[in-house]
Amino acid sequence: MSTANGLNLTLKVWRQKNDKVKGQMETYQVSDISPDSSFLEMMDILNEKLINEGGDPVAFDHDCREGICGSCSMYINGEAHGPGREITTCQLHMREFKNGETIYIEPWRAKAFPVIKDLVVDRGAFDRIMAAGGFVSVNTSGNTQDANAIPIPKADADKAFDAATCIGCGACVASCKNSSAMLFVSAKVSQFALLPQGKVEAKERVLNMVQQMDDEGFGNCSNTGACEVECPKGISLDNIARMNREYLSASFTADKK
Amino acid sequence: MSWLKQTFTSSIGRKFAMALSALFLVIFLLQHFIINFTSVLSEKTFNEISHFMGTNVLVQFALQPVLIFGVIYHFVMGFVLEIKNRNARAIKYAMNKGSENSTWFSRNMIYSGFVILLFLCLHFYDFWIPEISHKYIEVLPEDSTRYFGEMVEKFHDPLRVGLYALSFVFLSLHLMHGFQSAFQSVGARHSKYTPAIKKLGTLYAIIIPAGFIFIALYHHLTAL
């Protein structure tokens, strides 16, 4: 049954079987989409239609559907997570689009994020960067000090918390004209560097994480600020400046050769 | 790999070096502008300062090599980084709205930089090569009053004045992003002073190139 304000849309979607073959944009029509539905619900409707027609549904990452997990990595109409600020794709609603509009839906584009299938990319590069130093080493002897017993200035705690809200979605890489991962890595470096627990390993951490970032093939930061604008969690460029300071000072003072 | 090489071949180290060379060039451009501007005020002063800059040992053999290194490094690394950055994205987006999240200046530094490089070729052809030839190849007798006349003569040609003016427009576009970006790359960012740096950068990017255009036009028009 069609509704009075249902949207009829043309979708141009990137289809790619796997990372070995070339992909291409395919055109689909969806009709009578409720403006109140989320973008992912619209994708579900498209997939139901494709399955009913015997076709291959569009593969896309999704999990929590409430803006926390960072899975839904779609480049919609030329922007990461589509129009709107500080939202993920699951928080994007169809009321942002007009009836009859053509919507381009593409995966994150970066050499370091190879396409697995359609709109799903492998963001394992972020995991390897985290494994290179994005943690605080603690022993498990049972005598770990209570974090609340360590005085931390409120301003530092707030900045660390803001940095830690990064969900590692990769929108920064997708939006950056250079596919740079600086906003993600700087958020992870900052959330530890600002806290006393993280300061112990701060120098080695930043050196190792930046090294891993470079090894993964991300581009360099041109300070365009696109990442900050498109970040669903509003991670600030302050973090990139902090990582630059941390990295340069660690380069000259760390024991690591 | 030594730690120093490791640092300056890392993504952050390269950008740090780019920023240092940029800040050096910003200071150089300011002093170049001030000296050139004296030509509008007094032929004698311009000749005296030009003679000093052209013959002072410290300027010629300490600062000039740093300048040449800075210019070459900035251009070469600019292109190296551009190639690396382009390689980081093998497939381009079918639809990309860069203007929604960043300025035109910031996304097109390579193009504004390329125009500045072309301008420098013309500028070297006009002034630097004749200067080197005068001093070291032909070894002509030193004349401390020749500089003003040499400069004014170049600005007789309206095409050259037009090319200079166009180049300075691109220099302005480059500086609109480059000035404040250099501070970010060296980690100098704080809510206390970053807004002031951004305003200063915009002022610098307008006043200095506009001033250079004014000087070229002034000499062209007064010689008519």
Tab-separated table of C-alpha atoms in Angstrom:
chain	number	residue	atom	x	y	z
A	1	MET	CA	0.000	0.000	0.000
A	2	SER	CA	1.465	3.303	-0.964
A	3	THR	CA	1.456	6.268	1.404
A	4	ALA	CA	0.885	9.908	0.544
A	5	ASN	CA	4.383	11.048	1.425
A	6	GLY	CA	6.312	7.895	0.477
A	7	LEU	CA	9.557	8.555	-1.389
A	8	ASN	CA	10.394	7.123	-4.786
A	9	LEU	CA	14.140	7.052	-5.183
A	10	THR	CA	16.815	6.046	-7.655
A	11	LEU	CA	19.767	4.381	-5.943
A	12	LYS	CA	23.188	4.144	-7.503
A	13	VAL	CA	24.947	1.489	-5.440
A	14	TRP	CA	28.505	0.151	-5.657
A	15	ARG	CA	28.428	-3.574	-6.358
A	16	GLN	CA	31.559	-5.679	-6.109
A	17	LYS	CA	31.638	-9.463	-5.627
A	18	ASN	CA	34.918	-9.523	-3.702
A	19	ASP	CA	38.299	-7.810	-3.409
A	20	LYS	CA	39.658	-9.712	-6.428
A	21	VAL	CA	37.243	-8.421	-9.048
A	22	LYS	CA	36.365	-4.941	-10.243
A	23	GLY	CA	33.150	-3.372	-9.061
A	24	GLN	CA	30.735	-0.949	-10.664
A	25	MET	CA	27.812	1.299	-9.822
A	26	GLU	CA	24.411	-0.360	-10.313
A	27	THR	CA	21.102	1.473	-10.489
A	28	TYR	CA	18.032	0.405	-8.477
A	29	GLN	CA	14.613	1.891	-7.911
A	30	VAL	CA	12.858	1.867	-4.558
A	31	SER	CA	9.383	3.203	-4.043
A	32	ASP	CA	7.122	4.371	-1.264
A	33	ILE	CA	9.899	4.695	1.304
A	34	SER	CA	8.658	6.241	4.539
A	35	PRO	CA	10.451	9.514	5.359
A	36	ASP	CA	10.536	8.272	8.962
A	37	SER	CA	12.549	5.185	8.130
A	38	SER	CA	16.264	5.148	8.686
A	39	PHE	CA	18.695	4.875	5.798
A	40	LEU	CA	19.556	1.309	6.788
A	41	GLU	CA	15.854	0.394	6.857
A	42	MET	CA	15.625	1.720	3.314
A	43	MET	CA	18.582	-0.536	2.432
A	44	ASP	CA	16.742	-3.454	4.079
A	45	ILE	CA	13.716	-2.730	1.881
A	46	LEU	CA	15.958	-2.674	-1.199
A	47	ASN	CA	17.493	-5.992	-0.177
A	48	GLU	CA	14.106	-7.624	0.421
A	49	LYS	CA	13.108	-6.490	-3.056
A	50	LEU	CA	16.336	-7.884	-4.540
A	51	ILE	CA	15.903	-11.216	-2.725
A	52	ASN	CA	12.266	-11.494	-3.839
A	53	GLU	CA	13.390	-10.887	-7.410
A	54	GLY	CA	16.030	-13.618	-7.041
A	55	GLY	CA	18.909	-11.172	-7.023
A	56	ASP	CA	21.928	-10.776	-4.772
A	57	PRO	CA	21.251	-8.422	-1.817
A	58	VAL	CA	23.608	-5.505	-1.253
A	59	ALA	CA	26.156	-6.365	1.439
A	60	PHE	CA	26.638	-3.612	4.014
A	61	ASP	CA	27.979	-3.478	7.555
A	62	HIS	CA	25.541	-2.783	10.378
A	63	ASP	CA	25.230	-3.809	13.970
A	64	CYS	CA	23.875	-1.673	16.798
A	65	ARG	CA	21.781	0.671	14.641
A	66	GLU	CA	21.960	3.307	17.360
A	67	GLY	CA	25.111	5.217	16.472
A	68	ILE	CA	27.503	3.447	18.812
A	69	CYS	CA	29.207	0.611	16.981
A	70	GLY	CA	30.464	2.501	13.923
A	71	SER	CA	29.776	-0.387	11.565
A	72	CYS	CA	27.541	1.269	8.998
A	73	SER	CA	30.190	2.607	6.672
A	74	MET	CA	28.461	4.161	3.700
A	75	TYR	CA	29.497	7.115	1.579
A	76	ILE	CA	26.144	8.641	0.699
A	77	ASN	CA	25.754	11.376	-1.893
A	78	GLY	CA	29.386	12.379	-1.602
A	79	GLU	CA	29.669	12.402	2.202
A	80	ALA	CA	30.543	9.845	4.838
A	81	HIS	CA	27.277	8.791	6.534
A	82	GLY	CA	25.459	11.123	4.135
A	83	PRO	CA	24.177	14.611	4.857
A	84	GLY	CA	23.790	15.731	8.470
A	85	ARG	CA	26.420	16.225	11.127
A	86	GLU	CA	27.608	14.010	13.974
A	87	ILE	CA	25.532	11.040	12.877
A	88	THR	CA	26.250	7.554	11.603
A	89	THR	CA	24.352	6.062	8.660
A	90	CYS	CA	21.886	4.307	10.969
A	91	GLN	CA	21.000	7.712	12.456
A	92	LEU	CA	20.337	9.180	9.013
A	93	HIS	CA	16.652	9.339	8.163
A	94	MET	CA	14.988	9.326	4.773
A	95	ARG	CA	13.331	12.670	5.508
A	96	GLU	CA	16.699	14.188	4.549
A	97	PHE	CA	15.993	13.211	0.931
A	98	LYS	CA	13.505	14.478	-1.623
A	99	ASN	CA	11.033	12.438	-3.621
A	100	GLY	CA	12.550	11.495	-6.983
A	101	GLU	CA	16.121	12.068	-5.803
A	102	THR	CA	19.063	9.994	-6.997
A	103	ILE	CA	21.233	8.745	-4.129
A	104	TYR	CA	24.815	7.570	-4.609
A	105	ILE	CA	25.875	4.884	-2.135
A	106	GLU	CA	29.532	3.870	-2.099
A	107	PRO	CA	31.909	2.066	0.254
A	108	TRP	CA	34.715	3.864	2.134
A	109	ARG	CA	37.381	4.487	-0.467
A	110	ALA	CA	40.909	3.879	0.747
A	111	LYS	CA	43.648	1.501	-0.263
A	112	ALA	CA	44.041	0.604	3.403
A	113	PHE	CA	40.330	-0.358	3.531
A	114	PRO	CA	39.945	-2.970	0.765
A	115	VAL	CA	36.396	-3.799	-0.287
A	116	ILE	CA	35.288	-7.228	0.946
A	117	LYS	CA	31.947	-7.117	-0.834
A	118	ASP	CA	29.747	-4.281	-2.124
A	119	LEU	CA	29.692	-1.668	0.665
A	120	VAL	CA	31.613	-3.751	3.214
A	121	VAL	CA	35.261	-2.804	3.681
A	122	ASP	CA	37.980	-4.418	5.751
A	123	ARG	CA	38.868	-1.982	8.539
A	124	GLY	CA	41.417	-4.390	10.028
A	125	ALA	CA	44.063	-1.690	9.521
A	126	PHE	CA	42.526	0.140	12.499
A	127	ASP	CA	42.776	-3.019	14.622
A	128	ARG	CA	46.452	-3.408	13.741
A	129	ILE	CA	47.091	0.246	14.650
A	130	MET	CA	45.407	-0.356	18.023
A	131	ALA	CA	47.423	-3.526	18.534
A	132	ALA	CA	50.596	-1.510	17.914
A	133	GLY	CA	50.029	0.572	21.050
A	134	GLY	CA	46.429	1.592	21.605
A	135	PHE	CA	46.234	0.156	25.112
A	136	VAL	CA	47.566	0.560	28.637
A	137	SER	CA	49.612	-2.388	29.870
A	138	VAL	CA	48.440	-3.619	33.274
A	139	ASN	CA	49.514	-6.711	35.106
A	140	THR	CA	46.863	-9.116	36.264
A	141	SER	CA	48.241	-9.764	39.723
A	142	GLY	CA	45.096	-8.449	41.357
A	143	ASN	CA	46.773	-5.443	42.947
A	144	THR	CA	46.009	-2.979	40.150
A	145	GLN	CA	45.475	0.455	41.629
A	146	ASP	CA	41.947	1.823	41.685
A	147	ALA	CA	41.740	4.403	38.905
A	148	ASN	CA	39.681	6.686	41.145
A	149	ALA	CA	42.624	6.909	43.550
A	150	ILE	CA	44.699	8.748	40.942
A	151	PRO	CA	43.969	12.488	40.804
A	152	ILE	CA	43.215	13.661	37.263
A	153	PRO	CA	42.403	17.283	36.383
A	154	LYS	CA	38.790	17.576	35.215
A	155	ALA	CA	39.847	19.346	32.000
A	156	ASP	CA	42.187	16.470	31.087
A	157	ALA	CA	39.575	13.865	31.933
A	158	ASP	CA	37.045	15.645	29.707
A	159	LYS	CA	39.465	15.883	26.783
A	160	ALA	CA	40.437	12.222	27.173
A	161	PHE	CA	36.772	11.255	27.298
A	162	ASP	CA	35.993	13.302	24.180
A	163	ALA	CA	38.842	11.562	22.344
A	164	ALA	CA	37.688	8.170	23.603
A	165	THR	CA	34.239	8.662	22.072
A	166	CYS	CA	35.816	7.785	18.708
A	167	ILE	CA	34.041	4.631	17.517
A	168	GLY	CA	36.629	3.768	14.882
A	169	CYS	CA	34.101	3.904	12.065
A	170	GLY	CA	36.607	5.181	9.508
A	171	ALA	CA	34.537	8.160	8.303
A	172	CYS	CA	37.653	10.323	8.772
A	173	VAL	CA	39.601	8.161	6.322
A	174	ALA	CA	36.674	8.052	3.900
A	175	SER	CA	36.186	11.835	3.969
A	176	CYS	CA	39.843	12.812	3.773
A	177	LYS	CA	40.970	13.596	0.248
A	178	ASN	CA	44.202	11.772	1.142
A	179	SER	CA	42.581	8.823	2.940
A	180	SER	CA	44.499	9.836	6.049
A	181	ALA	CA	43.798	8.093	9.353
A	182	MET	CA	45.209	10.916	11.460
A	183	LEU	CA	41.950	11.777	13.243
A	184	PHE	CA	41.351	8.184	14.343
A	185	VAL	CA	44.935	7.563	15.438
A	186	SER	CA	45.209	10.939	17.159
A	187	ALA	CA	41.999	10.294	19.108
A	188	LYS	CA	43.372	6.969	20.304
A	189	VAL	CA	46.774	8.465	21.130
A	190	SER	CA	45.126	11.379	22.964
A	191	GLN	CA	42.736	9.360	25.102
A	192	PHE	CA	45.754	7.686	26.708
A	193	ALA	CA	48.304	10.499	26.547
A	194	LEU	CA	46.058	12.805	28.570
A	195	LEU	CA	45.683	10.383	31.475
A	196	PRO	CA	48.321	9.417	34.050
A	197	GLN	CA	47.781	5.718	33.357
A	198	GLY	CA	48.610	6.270	29.702
A	199	LYS	CA	51.579	8.574	30.184
A	200	VAL	CA	53.901	5.712	31.211
A	201	GLU	CA	53.918	4.243	27.695
A	202	ALA	CA	53.039	7.453	25.836
A	203	LYS	CA	56.266	7.824	23.838
A	204	GLU	CA	56.484	4.269	22.559
A	205	ARG	CA	52.755	4.222	21.941
A	206	VAL	CA	52.701	7.212	19.606
A	207	LEU	CA	55.825	6.086	17.739
A	208	ASN	CA	54.470	2.578	17.200
A	209	MET	CA	50.944	3.614	16.273
A	210	VAL	CA	52.125	6.224	13.742
A	211	GLN	CA	54.568	3.695	12.286
A	212	GLN	CA	51.744	1.185	11.878
A	213	MET	CA	49.475	3.863	10.391
A	214	ASP	CA	52.125	4.677	7.784
A	215	ASP	CA	52.766	0.988	7.063
A	216	GLU	CA	49.065	0.431	6.380
A	217	GLY	CA	49.194	2.877	3.457
A	218	PHE	CA	47.010	5.713	4.728
A	219	GLY	CA	47.734	9.144	3.232
A	220	ASN	CA	49.178	12.218	4.915
A	221	CYS	CA	47.215	14.887	6.740
A	222	SER	CA	46.656	18.107	4.752
A	223	ASN	CA	44.714	19.763	7.589
A	224	THR	CA	41.655	20.291	5.406
A	225	GLY	CA	39.483	19.482	8.420
A	226	ALA	CA	37.047	17.310	6.413
A	227	CYS	CA	37.494	14.491	8.947
A	228	GLU	CA	36.401	16.654	11.870
A	229	VAL	CA	33.296	17.830	10.005
A	230	GLU	CA	32.231	14.332	8.968
A	231	CYS	CA	33.130	12.551	12.227
A	232	PRO	CA	29.951	11.160	13.820
A	233	LYS	CA	31.401	11.810	17.273
A	234	GLY	CA	32.771	15.303	16.603
A	235	ILE	CA	36.396	14.352	17.320
A	236	SER	CA	38.382	17.595	17.166
A	237	LEU	CA	41.469	18.486	15.126
A	238	ASP	CA	42.967	19.406	18.522
A	239	ASN	CA	43.768	15.706	18.792
A	240	ILE	CA	45.797	15.745	15.563
A	241	ALA	CA	47.815	18.718	16.808
A	242	ARG	CA	48.360	16.877	20.097
A	243	MET	CA	49.544	13.756	18.282
A	244	ASN	CA	51.915	15.870	16.177
A	245	ARG	CA	53.418	17.248	19.406
A	246	GLU	CA	53.494	13.835	21.055
A	247	TYR	CA	55.119	12.219	18.028
A	248	LEU	CA	57.746	14.893	17.446
A	249	SER	CA	58.714	15.097	21.097
A	250	ALA	CA	58.783	11.289	21.423
A	251	SER	CA	60.975	11.030	18.314
A	252	PHE	CA	63.628	13.156	19.961
A	253	THR	CA	63.360	11.839	23.514
A	254	ALA	CA	62.207	8.204	23.475
A	255	ASP	CA	64.666	5.423	24.246
A	256	LYS	CA	63.333	3.465	21.250
A	257	LYS	CA	65.840	3.645	18.381
B	1	MET	CA	67.066	3.158	9.960
B	2	SER	CA	68.338	5.939	12.165
B	3	TRP	CA	65.785	7.622	14.401
B	4	LEU	CA	66.270	10.911	12.574
B	5	LYS	CA	65.609	9.379	9.166
B	6	GLN	CA	62.691	7.457	10.650
B	7	THR	CA	61.241	10.707	12.012
B	8	PHE	CA	61.560	12.734	8.837
B	9	THR	CA	60.280	9.986	6.539
B	10	SER	CA	57.197	9.394	8.695
B	11	SER	CA	53.933	11.038	7.659
B	12	ILE	CA	54.029	13.420	10.627
B	13	GLY	CA	57.751	14.186	10.216
B	14	ARG	CA	57.326	15.041	6.550
B	15	LYS	CA	54.463	17.374	7.315
B	16	PHE	CA	56.516	18.930	10.123
B	17	ALA	CA	59.360	19.633	7.693
B	18	MET	CA	56.895	20.969	5.137
B	19	ALA	CA	55.504	23.308	7.785
B	20	LEU	CA	58.949	24.515	8.869
B	21	SER	CA	59.928	25.295	5.274
B	22	ALA	CA	56.547	27.004	4.805
B	23	LEU	CA	56.997	29.199	7.874
B	24	PHE	CA	60.494	30.118	6.697
B	25	LEU	CA	59.073	31.056	3.285
B	26	VAL	CA	56.324	33.117	4.944
B	27	ILE	CA	58.983	35.162	6.750
B	28	PHE	CA	61.079	35.414	3.574
B	29	LEU	CA	58.064	36.632	1.592
B	30	LEU	CA	57.353	39.315	4.186
B	31	GLN	CA	60.894	40.717	4.004
B	32	HIS	CA	60.813	40.488	0.178
B	33	PHE	CA	57.580	42.476	0.191
B	34	ILE	CA	58.937	45.133	2.556
B	35	ILE	CA	62.050	45.590	0.406
B	36	ASN	CA	60.025	45.726	-2.801
B	37	PHE	CA	57.626	48.209	-1.269
B	38	THR	CA	60.477	50.652	-0.620
B	39	SER	CA	60.751	50.923	-4.420
B	40	VAL	CA	57.389	52.714	-4.396
B	41	LEU	CA	58.569	55.123	-1.722
B	42	SER	CA	62.187	55.798	-2.698
B	43	GLU	CA	64.396	54.642	-5.553
B	44	LYS	CA	67.498	55.370	-3.471
B	45	THR	CA	66.350	53.276	-0.480
B	46	PHE	CA	65.374	50.383	-2.738
B	47	ASN	CA	68.779	50.448	-4.425
B	48	GLU	CA	70.607	50.606	-1.081
B	49	ILE	CA	68.703	47.671	0.420
B	50	SER	CA	68.975	45.628	-2.802
B	51	HIS	CA	72.703	46.283	-2.929
B	52	PHE	CA	73.038	45.182	0.680
B	53	MET	CA	71.033	41.993	0.080
B	54	GLY	CA	72.960	41.261	-3.105
B	55	THR	CA	76.423	41.721	-1.645
B	56	ASN	CA	76.222	40.944	2.082
B	57	VAL	CA	78.169	37.758	2.791
B	58	LEU	CA	75.767	36.531	5.460
B	59	VAL	CA	72.727	37.029	3.231
B	60	GLN	CA	74.394	35.575	0.152
B	61	PHE	CA	76.169	32.579	1.621
B	62	ALA	CA	74.224	31.738	4.773
B	63	LEU	CA	70.600	32.767	4.244
B	64	GLN	CA	70.368	32.271	0.473
B	65	PRO	CA	71.370	28.583	0.580
B	66	VAL	CA	68.775	28.017	3.343
B	67	LEU	CA	66.199	29.753	1.162
B	68	ILE	CA	67.102	27.690	-1.902
B	69	PHE	CA	66.961	24.490	0.147
B	70	GLY	CA	63.634	25.557	1.690
B	71	VAL	CA	62.075	26.337	-1.689
B	72	ILE	CA	63.282	23.113	-3.313
B	73	TYR	CA	62.289	20.986	-0.312
B	74	HIS	CA	58.843	22.566	-0.143
B	75	PHE	CA	58.142	21.950	-3.828
B	76	VAL	CA	59.659	18.476	-4.074
B	77	MET	CA	58.021	17.237	-0.862
B	78	GLY	CA	54.745	18.859	-1.907
B	79	PHE	CA	54.698	16.732	-5.042
B	80	VAL	CA	55.971	13.605	-3.224
B	81	LEU	CA	53.181	13.886	-0.651
B	82	GLU	CA	50.608	14.533	-3.376
B	83	ILE	CA	51.620	11.337	-5.189
B	84	LYS	CA	51.524	9.337	-1.945
B	85	ASN	CA	48.155	10.786	-1.052
B	86	ARG	CA	46.689	9.997	-4.457
B	87	ASN	CA	48.006	6.445	-4.170
B	88	ALA	CA	46.218	6.041	-0.842
B	89	ARG	CA	42.890	6.009	-2.724
B	90	ALA	CA	42.953	3.728	-5.762
B	91	ILE	CA	39.327	4.203	-6.778
B	92	LYS	CA	37.770	7.642	-6.655
B	93	TYR	CA	34.238	8.283	-5.455
B	94	ALA	CA	31.573	8.486	-8.146
B	95	MET	CA	30.053	11.304	-6.080
B	96	ASN	CA	32.139	13.391	-3.700
B	97	LYS	CA	31.138	16.672	-2.059
B	98	GLY	CA	34.391	18.058	-0.724
B	99	SER	CA	32.909	21.534	-0.481
B	100	GLU	CA	30.559	20.307	2.268
B	101	ASN	CA	33.395	19.742	4.702
B	102	SER	CA	36.479	21.679	3.608
B	103	THR	CA	37.594	24.840	1.843
B	104	TRP	CA	38.557	25.021	-1.824
B	105	PHE	CA	42.000	26.372	-0.853
B	106	SER	CA	42.753	23.393	1.383
B	107	ARG	CA	41.795	20.816	-1.246
B	108	ASN	CA	43.721	22.430	-4.084
B	109	MET	CA	47.090	23.287	-2.550
B	110	ILE	CA	48.845	21.240	-5.221
B	111	TYR	CA	47.346	23.333	-8.030
B	112	SER	CA	47.978	26.710	-6.394
B	113	GLY	CA	51.468	25.443	-5.555
B	114	PHE	CA	52.062	24.396	-9.154
B	115	VAL	CA	51.136	27.862	-10.435
B	116	ILE	CA	53.551	29.371	-7.886
B	117	LEU	CA	56.271	27.032	-9.181
B	118	LEU	CA	55.644	28.232	-12.755
B	119	PHE	CA	55.769	31.806	-11.492
B	120	LEU	CA	59.095	31.140	-9.771
B	121	CYS	CA	60.522	29.879	-13.074
B	122	LEU	CA	59.536	33.203	-14.685
B	123	HIS	CA	60.790	35.139	-11.674
B	124	PHE	CA	64.154	33.368	-11.727
B	125	TYR	CA	64.397	33.977	-15.469
B	126	ASP	CA	63.641	37.665	-14.906
B	127	PHE	CA	65.799	38.431	-11.899
B	128	TRP	CA	67.808	35.627	-10.382
B	129	ILE	CA	69.528	34.288	-13.508
B	130	PRO	CA	70.518	37.803	-14.745
B	131	GLU	CA	71.784	38.538	-11.211
B	132	ILE	CA	73.925	35.387	-11.089
B	133	SER	CA	75.145	36.098	-14.620
B	134	HIS	CA	75.973	39.701	-13.694
B	135	LYS	CA	77.949	38.707	-10.625
B	136	TYR	CA	79.565	35.366	-11.388
B	137	ILE	CA	79.536	34.691	-15.149
B	138	GLU	CA	80.042	38.017	-16.864
B	139	VAL	CA	81.594	39.459	-13.651
B	140	LEU	CA	80.438	42.967	-14.483
B	141	PRO	CA	81.542	45.886	-12.297
B	142	GLU	CA	79.283	46.406	-9.287
B	143	ASP	CA	76.846	49.274	-9.615
B	144	SER	CA	74.819	49.932	-6.488
B	145	THR	CA	72.235	51.998	-8.403
B	146	ARG	CA	71.275	49.441	-11.064
B	147	TYR	CA	68.541	47.547	-9.182
B	148	PHE	CA	65.644	49.996	-9.482
B	149	GLY	CA	66.081	50.425	-13.225
B	150	GLU	CA	66.350	46.661	-13.784
B	151	MET	CA	63.106	46.063	-11.910
B	152	VAL	CA	61.114	48.875	-13.550
B	153	GLU	CA	62.232	47.673	-16.975
B	154	LYS	CA	60.694	44.243	-16.346
B	155	PHE	CA	57.361	45.806	-15.494
B	156	HIS	CA	57.103	47.677	-18.804
B	157	ASP	CA	55.633	44.542	-20.348
B	158	PRO	CA	51.863	44.379	-19.623
B	159	LEU	CA	51.823	40.611	-20.215
B	160	ARG	CA	54.461	40.131	-17.521
B	161	VAL	CA	52.534	42.345	-15.098
B	162	GLY	CA	49.412	40.283	-15.849
B	163	LEU	CA	51.233	37.003	-15.241
B	164	TYR	CA	52.683	38.342	-12.001
B	165	ALA	CA	49.253	39.496	-10.824
B	166	LEU	CA	47.638	36.154	-11.688
B	167	SER	CA	50.406	34.268	-9.892
B	168	PHE	CA	49.918	36.360	-6.774
B	169	VAL	CA	46.221	35.514	-6.781
B	170	PHE	CA	47.211	31.841	-6.627
B	171	LEU	CA	49.787	32.642	-3.947
B	172	SER	CA	46.969	34.205	-1.955
B	173	LEU	CA	44.831	31.072	-2.350
B	174	HIS	CA	47.796	28.920	-1.267
B	175	LEU	CA	48.407	31.050	1.819
B	176	MET	CA	44.715	31.109	2.790
B	177	HIS	CA	45.109	27.505	3.870
B	178	GLY	CA	48.871	27.122	4.100
B	179	PHE	CA	49.541	29.760	6.759
B	180	GLN	CA	47.315	28.281	9.450
B	181	SER	CA	47.939	24.709	8.299
B	182	ALA	CA	51.674	25.088	9.007
B	183	PHE	CA	50.931	25.875	12.642
B	184	GLN	CA	48.687	22.820	12.932
B	185	SER	CA	51.388	20.596	11.419
B	186	VAL	CA	53.915	21.647	14.052
B	187	GLY	CA	51.313	21.015	16.752
B	188	ALA	CA	50.712	24.690	17.592
B	189	ARG	CA	46.984	24.656	18.196
B	190	HIS	CA	45.123	26.013	21.185
B	191	SER	CA	41.816	27.772	21.696
B	192	LYS	CA	43.817	30.685	23.163
B	193	TYR	CA	45.693	31.565	19.983
B	194	THR	CA	44.506	29.457	17.025
B	195	PRO	CA	41.646	31.852	16.139
B	196	ALA	CA	44.228	34.678	16.052
B	197	ILE	CA	46.566	32.598	13.848
B	198	LYS	CA	43.713	31.948	11.425
B	199	LYS	CA	42.830	35.659	11.244
B	200	LEU	CA	46.483	36.615	10.844
B	201	GLY	CA	46.818	34.014	8.073
B	202	THR	CA	43.847	35.428	6.180
B	203	LEU	CA	45.192	38.974	6.537
B	204	TYR	CA	48.666	37.883	5.415
B	205	ALA	CA	47.206	35.947	2.461
B	206	ILE	CA	45.362	39.056	1.290
B	207	ILE	CA	47.741	41.902	2.125
B	208	ILE	CA	51.063	40.472	0.916
B	209	PRO	CA	49.961	39.196	-2.536
B	210	ALA	CA	47.797	42.316	-3.051
B	211	GLY	CA	50.818	44.426	-2.105
B	212	PHE	CA	53.023	42.667	-4.660
B	213	ILE	CA	50.350	43.212	-7.340
B	214	PHE	CA	50.189	46.893	-6.360
B	215	ILE	CA	53.974	47.276	-6.695
B	216	ALA	CA	54.010	45.665	-10.167
B	217	LEU	CA	51.057	47.798	-11.334
B	218	TYR	CA	52.551	50.949	-9.812
B	219	HIS	CA	55.794	50.599	-11.731
B	220	HIS	CA	53.962	49.645	-14.911
B	221	LEU	CA	51.640	52.638	-14.739
B	222	THR	CA	54.195	55.228	-13.632
B	223	ALA	CA	56.500	54.223	-16.493
B	224	LEU	CA	53.788	54.730	-19.110
